Coordinates of C-alpha atoms and ligand atoms in Angstrom, one line a residue:
M1 CA 8.3 34.8 -9.6
R2 CA 9.8 37.9 -10.8
G3 CA 10.8 40.6 -8.6
D4 CA 7.5 42.1 -9.0
G5 CA 5.7 39.0 -7.8
R6 CA 4.3 37.8 -11.1
L7 CA 4.7 34.2 -12.2
S8 CA 7.0 33.7 -14.9
H9 CA 6.9 30.6 -17.2
D10 CA 10.5 30.3 -18.0
L11 CA 12.3 27.2 -17.0
D12 CA 14.5 29.2 -14.9
P13 CA 12.7 32.4 -14.0
R14 CA 15.8 34.1 -12.5
D15 CA 17.6 33.5 -15.8
Q16 CA 15.1 35.0 -18.2
G17 CA 16.6 35.2 -21.6
P18 CA 15.7 38.3 -23.7
K19 CA 12.3 38.3 -25.0
D20 CA 11.2 38.1 -28.6
A21 CA 9.0 40.3 -30.6
C22 CA 5.5 39.0 -31.3
G23 CA 4.0 37.5 -34.4
V24 CA 1.0 38.7 -36.3
F25 CA -1.0 37.2 -39.0
G26 CA -4.2 38.3 -41.0
V27 CA -6.2 36.8 -43.8
W28 CA -9.1 37.8 -45.9
A29 CA -10.4 34.9 -48.0
P30 CA -14.1 34.2 -48.5
G31 CA -14.8 30.5 -49.0
E32 CA -11.7 29.6 -47.1
E33 CA -11.3 28.2 -43.5
V34 CA -9.7 31.3 -42.3
A35 CA -9.3 30.2 -38.6
K36 CA -7.3 27.2 -39.8
L37 CA -5.1 29.2 -42.2
T38 CA -4.4 31.6 -39.2
F39 CA -3.7 28.7 -37.0
F40 CA -1.1 27.5 -39.3
G41 CA 0.2 31.0 -39.9
L42 CA 0.8 31.4 -36.1
Y43 CA 2.4 27.9 -36.0
A44 CA 5.1 29.4 -38.4
L45 CA 5.4 32.4 -36.1
Q46 CA 5.6 30.6 -32.8
H47 CA 9.2 31.5 -32.4
R48 CA 8.3 35.2 -32.1
G49 CA 6.1 34.7 -28.9
Q50 CA 5.2 31.8 -26.7
E51 CA 3.3 33.4 -23.9
S52 CA -0.2 33.5 -25.4
A53 CA -1.9 33.0 -28.7
G54 CA -5.2 34.2 -30.2
I55 CA -7.4 34.3 -33.3
A56 CA -10.3 36.7 -34.1
V57 CA -12.7 35.9 -36.9
S58 CA -15.4 37.9 -38.6
D59 CA -18.3 36.4 -40.7
G60 CA -19.4 39.8 -41.8
S61 CA -21.8 40.4 -39.0
K62 CA -20.0 39.7 -35.8
I63 CA -16.3 39.1 -34.5
L64 CA -15.4 36.2 -32.3
V65 CA -12.2 36.1 -30.4
F66 CA -10.5 33.0 -28.9
K67 CA -7.2 33.4 -27.1
D68 CA -5.4 31.9 -24.1
M69 CA -2.1 31.6 -22.4
G70 CA 0.3 29.1 -23.9
L71 CA 1.6 27.8 -27.3
V72 CA -0.5 27.8 -30.4
S73 CA -1.0 24.0 -30.2
Q74 CA -2.0 24.3 -26.5
V75 CA -4.6 27.1 -27.1
F76 CA -6.4 25.7 -30.1
D77 CA -7.9 22.5 -31.1
E78 CA -10.4 21.2 -33.7
S79 CA -13.3 22.3 -31.9
S80 CA -12.3 25.7 -31.0
L81 CA -11.1 26.3 -34.5
G82 CA -14.3 24.8 -35.9
A83 CA -16.3 27.5 -34.0
L84 CA -14.4 30.4 -35.5
T85 CA -16.2 30.6 -38.8
G86 CA -16.1 33.6 -41.2
H87 CA -14.0 35.0 -44.0
I88 CA -11.7 37.4 -42.2
A89 CA -9.2 36.5 -39.4
V90 CA -6.4 38.1 -37.4
G91 CA -4.0 36.1 -35.2
H92 CA -1.3 36.8 -32.7
T93 CA 1.5 35.2 -30.7
R94 CA 2.7 37.2 -27.8
Y95 CA 5.8 37.8 -25.8
S96 CA 5.1 40.8 -23.5
T97 CA 7.1 43.9 -23.8
T98 CA 4.6 46.3 -22.4
G99 CA 2.0 44.9 -19.9
A100 CA 2.2 41.9 -17.7
S101 CA 1.9 38.4 -19.1
T102 CA -1.7 37.7 -18.2
W103 CA -4.8 36.6 -20.1
E104 CA -6.2 40.1 -20.1
N105 CA -3.2 41.2 -22.2
A106 CA -3.4 38.3 -24.6
Q107 CA -4.1 39.4 -28.2
P108 CA -6.0 40.0 -30.5
V109 CA -7.6 42.7 -28.4
F110 CA -11.3 43.4 -29.0
R111 CA -13.3 46.5 -28.5
A112 CA -16.7 48.0 -29.5
T113 CA -16.6 50.9 -31.9
G114 CA -19.4 53.4 -32.9
H115 CA -20.1 51.1 -36.0
G116 CA -19.6 47.6 -34.7
S117 CA -16.4 46.2 -33.3
L118 CA -12.6 46.0 -33.8
A119 CA -10.0 43.3 -33.1
L120 CA -6.3 44.0 -33.3
G121 CA -2.9 42.4 -32.9
H122 CA 0.4 44.2 -32.4
N123 CA 4.1 43.4 -32.9
G124 CA 6.5 45.9 -31.5
N125 CA 6.6 48.2 -28.6
L126 CA 5.4 51.8 -28.4
V127 CA 7.4 54.5 -26.7
N128 CA 4.8 57.2 -26.1
T129 CA 2.4 55.0 -24.2
A130 CA 1.9 57.7 -21.5
E131 CA 1.0 60.3 -24.2
L132 CA -1.5 57.8 -25.8
A133 CA -3.0 57.2 -22.5
E134 CA -3.7 61.0 -22.1
L135 CA -5.1 61.1 -25.7
A136 CA -7.4 58.2 -24.9
A137 CA -8.5 59.9 -21.6
A138 CA -9.3 63.0 -23.6
L139 CA -11.7 61.2 -26.0
P140 CA -15.2 62.8 -26.1
A141 CA -17.2 62.2 -23.0
G142 CA -19.6 59.3 -23.1
R143 CA -17.3 57.2 -25.2
G144 CA -14.2 57.5 -23.1
P145 CA -15.0 55.4 -19.8
R146 CA -16.2 52.4 -21.9
H147 CA -13.1 52.5 -23.7
R148 CA -10.8 52.9 -20.8
V149 CA -11.4 49.6 -19.2
A150 CA -8.4 47.4 -18.1
A151 CA -6.0 48.7 -20.6
T152 CA -2.6 47.7 -19.2
N153 CA -0.9 47.3 -22.5
D154 CA 0.0 49.6 -25.3
T155 CA -2.0 47.7 -27.9
D156 CA -5.2 48.0 -26.0
L157 CA -4.7 51.8 -25.9
V158 CA -4.4 51.8 -29.7
T159 CA -7.8 50.1 -29.9
V160 CA -9.3 52.7 -27.5
L161 CA -8.0 55.4 -29.8
L162 CA -9.2 53.8 -33.1
A163 CA -12.6 53.0 -31.7
G164 CA -13.1 56.4 -30.0
Q165 CA -12.6 58.9 -32.7
T166 CA -15.4 61.2 -33.6
D167 CA -16.0 63.9 -36.4
A168 CA -15.0 67.2 -34.7
E169 CA -18.1 69.0 -36.1
T170 CA -20.9 66.5 -36.0
G171 CA -19.7 64.2 -33.2
R172 CA -20.4 61.3 -35.5
P173 CA -18.2 58.2 -34.7
L174 CA -15.5 57.6 -37.3
T175 CA -15.2 54.2 -38.9
V176 CA -12.0 52.3 -38.3
E177 CA -10.8 53.1 -41.8
E178 CA -11.4 56.8 -41.2
A179 CA -9.8 56.7 -37.8
A180 CA -6.7 54.9 -38.6
P181 CA -5.0 57.7 -40.7
R182 CA -5.8 60.0 -37.8
V183 CA -4.5 57.8 -35.0
L184 CA -1.4 56.1 -36.6
P185 CA 0.7 59.3 -36.9
Q186 CA 0.2 59.9 -33.2
I187 CA 1.7 56.6 -32.3
K188 CA 5.4 56.4 -31.6
G189 CA 7.6 53.4 -31.6
A190 CA 7.7 50.1 -33.3
Y191 CA 4.5 48.5 -34.6
T192 CA 3.0 46.2 -37.1
F193 CA -0.8 46.2 -36.6
V194 CA -3.0 43.6 -38.1
F195 CA -6.7 44.5 -37.3
M196 CA -10.2 44.2 -38.6
D197 CA -13.8 45.3 -38.3
E198 CA -16.7 43.1 -39.4
N199 CA -16.0 43.6 -43.0
T200 CA -12.5 44.7 -43.5
L201 CA -8.9 43.5 -42.8
Y202 CA -6.3 46.1 -42.1
A203 CA -2.6 46.2 -41.7
A204 CA -0.1 49.0 -40.8
R205 CA 3.6 49.4 -40.3
D206 CA 5.4 52.1 -38.5
P207 CA 7.2 54.8 -40.5
H208 CA 10.5 53.2 -39.7
G209 CA 9.3 49.6 -40.6
I210 CA 11.3 48.4 -37.5
R211 CA 9.5 45.0 -37.3
P212 CA 8.8 43.1 -40.5
L213 CA 5.4 42.8 -42.2
V214 CA 4.7 41.2 -45.6
L215 CA 1.7 41.0 -47.9
G216 CA 0.7 37.7 -49.7
R217 CA -1.8 36.5 -52.1
L218 CA -4.0 33.4 -52.0
E219 CA -5.9 32.2 -54.9
R220 CA -9.1 33.5 -53.3
G221 CA -7.7 36.1 -50.9
W222 CA -5.0 38.1 -49.2
V223 CA -2.7 37.4 -46.3
V224 CA -0.4 39.7 -44.2
A225 CA 2.1 38.2 -41.8
S226 CA 5.2 39.2 -39.7
E227 CA 7.4 36.8 -41.7
T228 CA 7.3 35.3 -45.2
S229 CA 7.6 31.8 -43.5
A230 CA 4.0 32.3 -42.5
L231 CA 2.9 33.0 -46.0
D232 CA 4.8 29.9 -47.2
I233 CA 3.0 27.6 -44.7
V234 CA -0.4 28.6 -45.9
G235 CA 0.5 28.4 -49.6
A236 CA 0.3 32.2 -50.2
S237 CA 2.7 33.9 -52.6
V238 CA 4.7 36.8 -51.5
V239 CA 3.4 40.1 -53.1
R240 CA 5.7 42.5 -51.3
E241 CA 6.6 44.1 -48.0
V242 CA 3.9 46.4 -46.3
E243 CA 5.8 49.6 -46.7
P244 CA 6.9 51.6 -43.6
G245 CA 4.1 54.2 -43.0
E246 CA 1.6 52.3 -45.2
L247 CA -2.0 51.3 -44.2
I248 CA -3.6 48.4 -46.2
A249 CA -7.3 47.7 -46.3
V250 CA -8.8 44.7 -47.9
D251 CA -12.4 43.8 -48.4
E252 CA -14.8 42.9 -51.3
G253 CA -13.9 46.2 -52.8
G254 CA -10.4 44.9 -53.2
L255 CA -7.0 46.1 -51.7
R256 CA -6.6 49.7 -50.9
S257 CA -3.2 51.2 -49.8
T258 CA -2.7 54.7 -48.3
R259 CA 0.4 56.3 -46.7
F260 CA -0.1 57.8 -43.3
A261 CA 3.6 58.8 -42.9
E262 CA 6.7 59.1 -45.1
A263 CA 8.8 55.9 -45.1
K264 CA 12.2 56.2 -43.2
P265 CA 13.3 52.6 -43.2
R266 CA 15.1 51.4 -40.1
G267 CA 14.5 47.7 -40.0
C268 CA 15.7 45.9 -36.9
A269 CA 19.1 44.3 -37.5
F270 CA 18.5 41.8 -34.7
E271 CA 15.7 40.2 -36.9
Y272 CA 18.6 39.1 -39.1
V273 CA 20.8 37.9 -36.2
Y274 CA 18.3 36.0 -34.1
L275 CA 14.6 36.9 -34.2
A276 CA 13.3 36.0 -37.6
R277 CA 13.1 32.4 -38.9
P278 CA 16.1 31.5 -41.2
D279 CA 13.5 30.8 -44.0
T280 CA 12.2 34.3 -43.9
D281 CA 13.1 37.1 -46.2
I282 CA 13.1 40.6 -44.8
A283 CA 13.5 43.6 -47.2
G284 CA 14.2 41.1 -49.9
R285 CA 17.1 39.6 -48.1
N286 CA 17.0 35.9 -46.8
V287 CA 17.8 35.5 -43.1
Y288 CA 19.6 32.2 -43.4
L289 CA 22.0 33.6 -46.1
S290 CA 22.6 36.7 -43.9
R291 CA 23.5 34.5 -40.9
V292 CA 25.8 32.2 -42.9
E293 CA 27.5 35.2 -44.2
M294 CA 27.9 36.6 -40.7
G295 CA 29.7 33.4 -39.8
R296 CA 32.0 33.6 -42.8
R297 CA 32.9 37.1 -41.9
L298 CA 33.4 36.2 -38.3
A299 CA 35.8 33.5 -39.3
A300 CA 37.9 36.1 -41.3
E301 CA 37.7 38.6 -38.5
A302 CA 38.3 36.2 -35.6
P303 CA 40.2 33.0 -36.6
A304 CA 40.8 30.2 -34.2
E305 CA 43.2 27.3 -34.0
A306 CA 40.7 24.4 -33.6
D307 CA 39.7 20.9 -34.7
L308 CA 35.9 21.3 -34.8
V309 CA 33.3 24.1 -35.2
I310 CA 29.9 23.4 -33.4
A311 CA 26.9 25.6 -33.1
T312 CA 24.8 26.6 -30.1
P313 CA 21.5 25.2 -31.5
E314 CA 19.3 26.2 -33.1
S315 CA 20.0 30.0 -33.6
G316 CA 23.7 29.7 -33.8
T317 CA 23.7 27.0 -36.6
P318 CA 23.8 29.1 -39.8
A319 CA 26.7 31.2 -38.5
A320 CA 28.5 28.1 -37.4
V321 CA 28.1 26.7 -40.9
G322 CA 29.6 29.8 -42.4
Y323 CA 32.4 29.9 -39.9
A324 CA 33.3 26.4 -40.7
E325 CA 33.1 27.0 -44.4
A326 CA 35.4 30.1 -44.4
S327 CA 37.8 28.8 -41.8
G328 CA 38.2 25.3 -43.3
I329 CA 37.6 23.7 -39.9
P330 CA 35.2 20.8 -40.0
Y331 CA 31.6 21.5 -38.8
G332 CA 30.0 19.0 -36.5
S333 CA 27.1 18.5 -34.1
G334 CA 28.4 18.9 -30.5
L335 CA 25.1 19.6 -28.8
V336 CA 21.7 18.0 -29.1
K337 CA 18.7 20.3 -28.4
N338 CA 15.6 18.9 -26.9
S339 CA 13.1 20.9 -29.1
Y340 CA 10.2 20.0 -26.9
V341 CA 11.5 21.8 -23.8
G342 CA 10.4 25.3 -24.3
R343 CA 8.2 27.3 -22.0
T344 CA 6.6 25.3 -19.3
F345 CA 4.0 26.2 -16.7
I346 CA 5.9 24.0 -14.2
Q347 CA 7.5 26.0 -11.5
P348 CA 11.0 24.8 -11.2
S349 CA 12.3 23.8 -7.8
Q350 CA 15.8 24.8 -6.7
T351 CA 17.3 21.5 -7.8
I352 CA 15.7 21.8 -11.2
R353 CA 16.7 25.3 -11.6
Q354 CA 20.4 24.3 -11.2
L355 CA 20.1 22.0 -14.2
G356 CA 19.8 25.2 -16.2
I357 CA 21.0 24.7 -19.7
R358 CA 21.0 21.0 -19.2
L359 CA 17.3 21.0 -19.6
K360 CA 17.7 22.2 -23.2
L361 CA 21.1 21.0 -24.4
N362 CA 22.9 17.8 -24.1
P363 CA 26.6 17.4 -25.2
L364 CA 27.6 14.8 -27.6
K365 CA 30.7 13.5 -25.5
E366 CA 32.0 11.2 -28.1
V367 CA 32.3 14.1 -30.5
I368 CA 33.6 16.6 -28.1
R369 CA 36.2 14.6 -26.0
G370 CA 39.7 15.8 -26.6
K371 CA 38.8 18.5 -29.2
R372 CA 39.7 22.1 -29.5
L373 CA 36.3 23.6 -30.2
V374 CA 35.0 26.7 -31.7
V375 CA 31.5 27.3 -30.3
V376 CA 29.4 29.8 -32.4
D377 CA 26.3 31.5 -31.0
D378 CA 24.2 34.4 -32.5
S379 CA 24.4 36.6 -29.4
I380 CA 25.3 37.2 -26.0
V381 CA 23.0 39.2 -23.7
R382 CA 23.6 38.4 -20.0
G383 CA 26.3 35.7 -20.8
N384 CA 24.4 33.0 -18.9
T385 CA 24.0 30.7 -22.0
Q386 CA 27.7 30.6 -23.0
R387 CA 29.0 30.5 -19.4
A388 CA 27.0 27.3 -18.8
L389 CA 27.9 26.0 -22.1
V390 CA 31.6 26.4 -21.7
R391 CA 31.5 24.5 -18.4
M392 CA 29.4 21.8 -19.9
L393 CA 31.7 21.4 -22.8
R394 CA 34.7 21.1 -20.6
E395 CA 33.0 18.6 -18.4
A396 CA 32.4 16.7 -21.6
G397 CA 36.0 16.5 -22.2
A398 CA 36.7 19.5 -24.6
A399 CA 40.4 20.3 -24.8
E400 CA 39.8 24.0 -25.6
V401 CA 36.7 26.3 -26.0
H402 CA 36.8 29.3 -28.3
V403 CA 33.5 31.3 -28.3
R404 CA 32.7 33.2 -31.4
I405 CA 29.5 35.4 -31.6
S406 CA 27.9 36.5 -34.9
S407 CA 26.6 39.7 -33.7
P408 CA 28.5 42.6 -31.9
P409 CA 28.4 43.1 -28.1
I410 CA 24.8 44.1 -27.0
K411 CA 25.3 47.3 -24.9
W412 CA 22.0 49.1 -25.1
P413 CA 18.4 48.1 -24.3
C414 CA 15.7 47.8 -26.8
F415 CA 12.6 49.8 -26.5
L416 CA 11.2 48.8 -29.8
G417 CA 10.0 45.2 -29.3
I418 CA 12.7 43.0 -27.7
D419 CA 12.6 43.0 -24.0
F420 CA 16.4 43.2 -23.5
A421 CA 17.7 43.4 -19.9
T422 CA 18.4 46.8 -18.4
R423 CA 21.8 48.2 -19.3
A424 CA 23.3 47.0 -16.1
E425 CA 22.4 43.5 -16.9
L426 CA 24.0 43.4 -20.3
I427 CA 27.3 41.8 -19.8
A428 CA 28.9 43.8 -22.5
N429 CA 28.1 47.0 -20.8
G430 CA 31.0 47.9 -18.8
L431 CA 33.2 44.7 -19.5
S432 CA 35.8 44.5 -22.3
V433 CA 35.6 41.5 -24.7
E434 CA 38.5 40.0 -22.9
E435 CA 36.9 40.4 -19.5
I436 CA 33.7 38.8 -20.8
G437 CA 35.7 35.9 -22.1
T438 CA 37.2 35.4 -18.7
S439 CA 33.9 35.6 -17.0
L440 CA 32.6 32.9 -19.4
G441 CA 35.6 30.7 -18.7
A442 CA 36.3 30.5 -22.5
D443 CA 40.0 30.0 -23.9
S444 CA 39.1 33.0 -26.3
L445 CA 36.1 35.1 -27.1
A446 CA 35.5 37.2 -30.2
Y447 CA 32.5 39.0 -31.7
I448 CA 31.9 40.0 -35.3
S449 CA 32.3 43.7 -36.0
L450 CA 29.2 46.0 -36.5
D451 CA 30.1 46.7 -40.0
G452 CA 30.8 43.0 -40.8
M453 CA 27.4 42.0 -39.4
I454 CA 25.6 44.8 -41.2
E455 CA 27.4 43.9 -44.6
A456 CA 26.2 40.3 -44.2
T457 CA 22.6 41.6 -44.3
T458 CA 23.3 43.5 -47.5
I459 CA 21.0 46.2 -46.2
P460 CA 22.5 49.7 -46.1
K461 CA 23.6 50.6 -42.6
A462 CA 21.5 53.8 -42.6
N463 CA 18.4 51.7 -43.1
L464 CA 18.8 49.5 -40.2
C465 CA 18.2 49.9 -36.4
R466 CA 21.5 49.0 -34.6
A467 CA 20.5 50.6 -31.4
C468 CA 21.2 47.6 -29.1
F469 CA 24.7 47.6 -30.5
D470 CA 25.5 51.2 -31.0
G471 CA 23.0 53.2 -29.0
D472 CA 21.8 55.1 -32.2
Y473 CA 18.0 54.8 -31.6
P474 CA 15.9 55.7 -34.6
I475 CA 13.2 57.3 -32.4
E476 CA 13.7 60.1 -29.9
L477 CA 13.0 58.4 -26.5
P478 CA 10.8 60.1 -23.9
D479 CA 11.6 60.2 -20.2
P480 CA 13.1 56.8 -19.4
A481 CA 10.8 56.7 -16.4
L482 CA 7.8 56.5 -18.8
L483 CA 9.3 53.7 -20.8
G484 CA 9.0 50.8 -18.4
K485 CA 7.1 47.5 -19.2
D486 CA 4.7 48.3 -16.5
V487 CA 3.9 51.9 -17.3
L488 CA 0.2 51.1 -17.7
E489 CA -0.3 48.9 -14.7
Q490 CA -3.0 50.7 -12.8
R491 CA -3.2 51.8 -9.3
D492 CA -6.6 53.3 -8.2
G493 CA -7.4 53.5 -11.9
H494 CA -4.4 55.8 -12.6
P495 CA -1.3 54.8 -14.7
L496 CA 1.5 54.1 -12.4
P497 CA 4.9 54.9 -14.0
L498 CA 7.6 52.8 -12.4
L499 CA 10.7 54.7 -11.6
T500 CA 12.7 51.5 -11.2
G501 CA 11.8 48.0 -12.0
P502 CA 11.9 45.3 -14.6
G503 CA 12.4 45.9 -18.2
A504 CA 14.1 48.9 -19.5
A505 CA 12.4 51.5 -17.2
D506 CA 15.5 52.9 -15.7
A507 CA 18.0 51.8 -18.3
L508 CA 19.2 55.1 -19.5
R509 CA 19.9 56.4 -16.0
R510 CA 21.8 53.4 -14.8
P511 CA 25.6 53.1 -15.2
Ligands
LIG1 P1 22.3 35.1 -22.6 O1 22.4 33.8 -22.1 O2 23.7 35.7 -23.0 O3 21.6 36.1 -21.6 O4 21.5 35.3 -23.9 C1 21.9 34.9 -25.2 C2 21.3 33.7 -25.8 O5 19.9 34.0 -25.8 C3 21.7 33.3 -27.1 O6 21.9 31.9 -27.1 C4 20.7 33.7 -28.0 O7 20.4 32.7 -29.1 C5 19.5 33.8 -27.2 N1 18.6 35.0 -27.6 C6 19.1 36.2 -28.1 N2 18.1 37.1 -28.2 C7 17.0 36.4 -27.8 C8 15.6 36.9 -27.7 O8 15.3 38.0 -28.0 N3 14.8 35.9 -27.1 C9 15.2 34.7 -26.6 N4 14.3 33.9 -26.0 N5 16.5 34.3 -26.7 C10 17.3 35.1 -27.2
LIG2 MG1 20.6 30.7 -28.5

């Protein structure tokens, strides 16, 4: 259970890691099995969210949605996919940033419009949810109540707004394509939306392009996805990024692109550090190469006297490869990861909880014994992973453990799609690097510099969001009390802003 009484599905609920962004996928392809293409696209995006998965399909006259809690492979099987027939599909893998982890909040979300219906998936997190809730409440009478049902996540509010727009003079309901350019500029925060009505696939990306979104081409259709790795898996060629501030529509009339806001690119730097798959390209830069280069620069900035470089698998591996290469210290496998232990619906007992990191990682004692180790990981958030790891490596006989981190200290919460801890929970907030090293029990600890990390991405600093490292948020944040994950949980039908609580609700007011 979390402090708020909801069940958590982490192995150790008290030790929740930070949460990833979600994954979105959309396809328009007459004659193809679009549900199966979406299934495999979501497979390639599973790392972006493991709480729930869903697919919506349209055959031109109706939209069907199938979604459930769990991994893509747990939610879908041959028969459910077989029932989802049509030529347009959108899919989603979810990690909650706003709204509880419940079935009602799984995506794609579905809603009736004045012309038919709408299904939508969202990656990111909105920062003016309270304002959007007011806009939704102010929709013309007669349409409002029907559209206000059970929205406890920011995504559902967006569908309420898209579905409920009317022509000011005639009162005629607007189509989704007419409503989108009106609604999107009112939304603040990080978003990539993939949505559809019965006939058209849409994709939109926020003006800062904080989360990634790419456009791909199939022989007989179009694909949009959070990452290029999801285009690769379905055999689509990469056409280009969906531009920040761009709305794309695809139907039998072809592909239409419109701009609803000026592009001010501030892509999330943490995508390059941890979130995205290594085989993905973002803004034309490959993620694996960025991580290897971070490792090389880390080795130059923070050398260590050691016998062996090992990675904290999997996400620390490319940086460890770069560190070894640049330092000349041999690279080896020191830890074996059990890939099949991820999220589980088994509630851990106290005894199992104490196993902690052992459930996921097992040291290779024969490799480690007697060695001075450099252990490379991509990031430290609360410090739990490295603290447990240092102890485990010492027990396995390591002579020295030098921890090297391929991103700078994380000092600020993310309001834009990663559910990082509150400021008070971030170990780098308030402790010096040396103090953190002591708290981890490491012989030494060093992080890459901010500029070193950014140069490794090859993206200009001004075009990246580095807020979790330097507090420079690309978007003006409203009252922190209105930013919490549970801002839309209802009491007596009214939004209930949490003044304290989980997520980042009170982050800016805490020490
Ligand atoms: P810590 O144990 O310090 O709280 O978290 C750091 C570890 O979590 C690192 O090993 C890193 O690879 C991983 N990590 C970093 N960011 C995220 C994230 O957004 N989601 C998840 N699930 N893990 C993350
Ligand atoms: Mg990790």
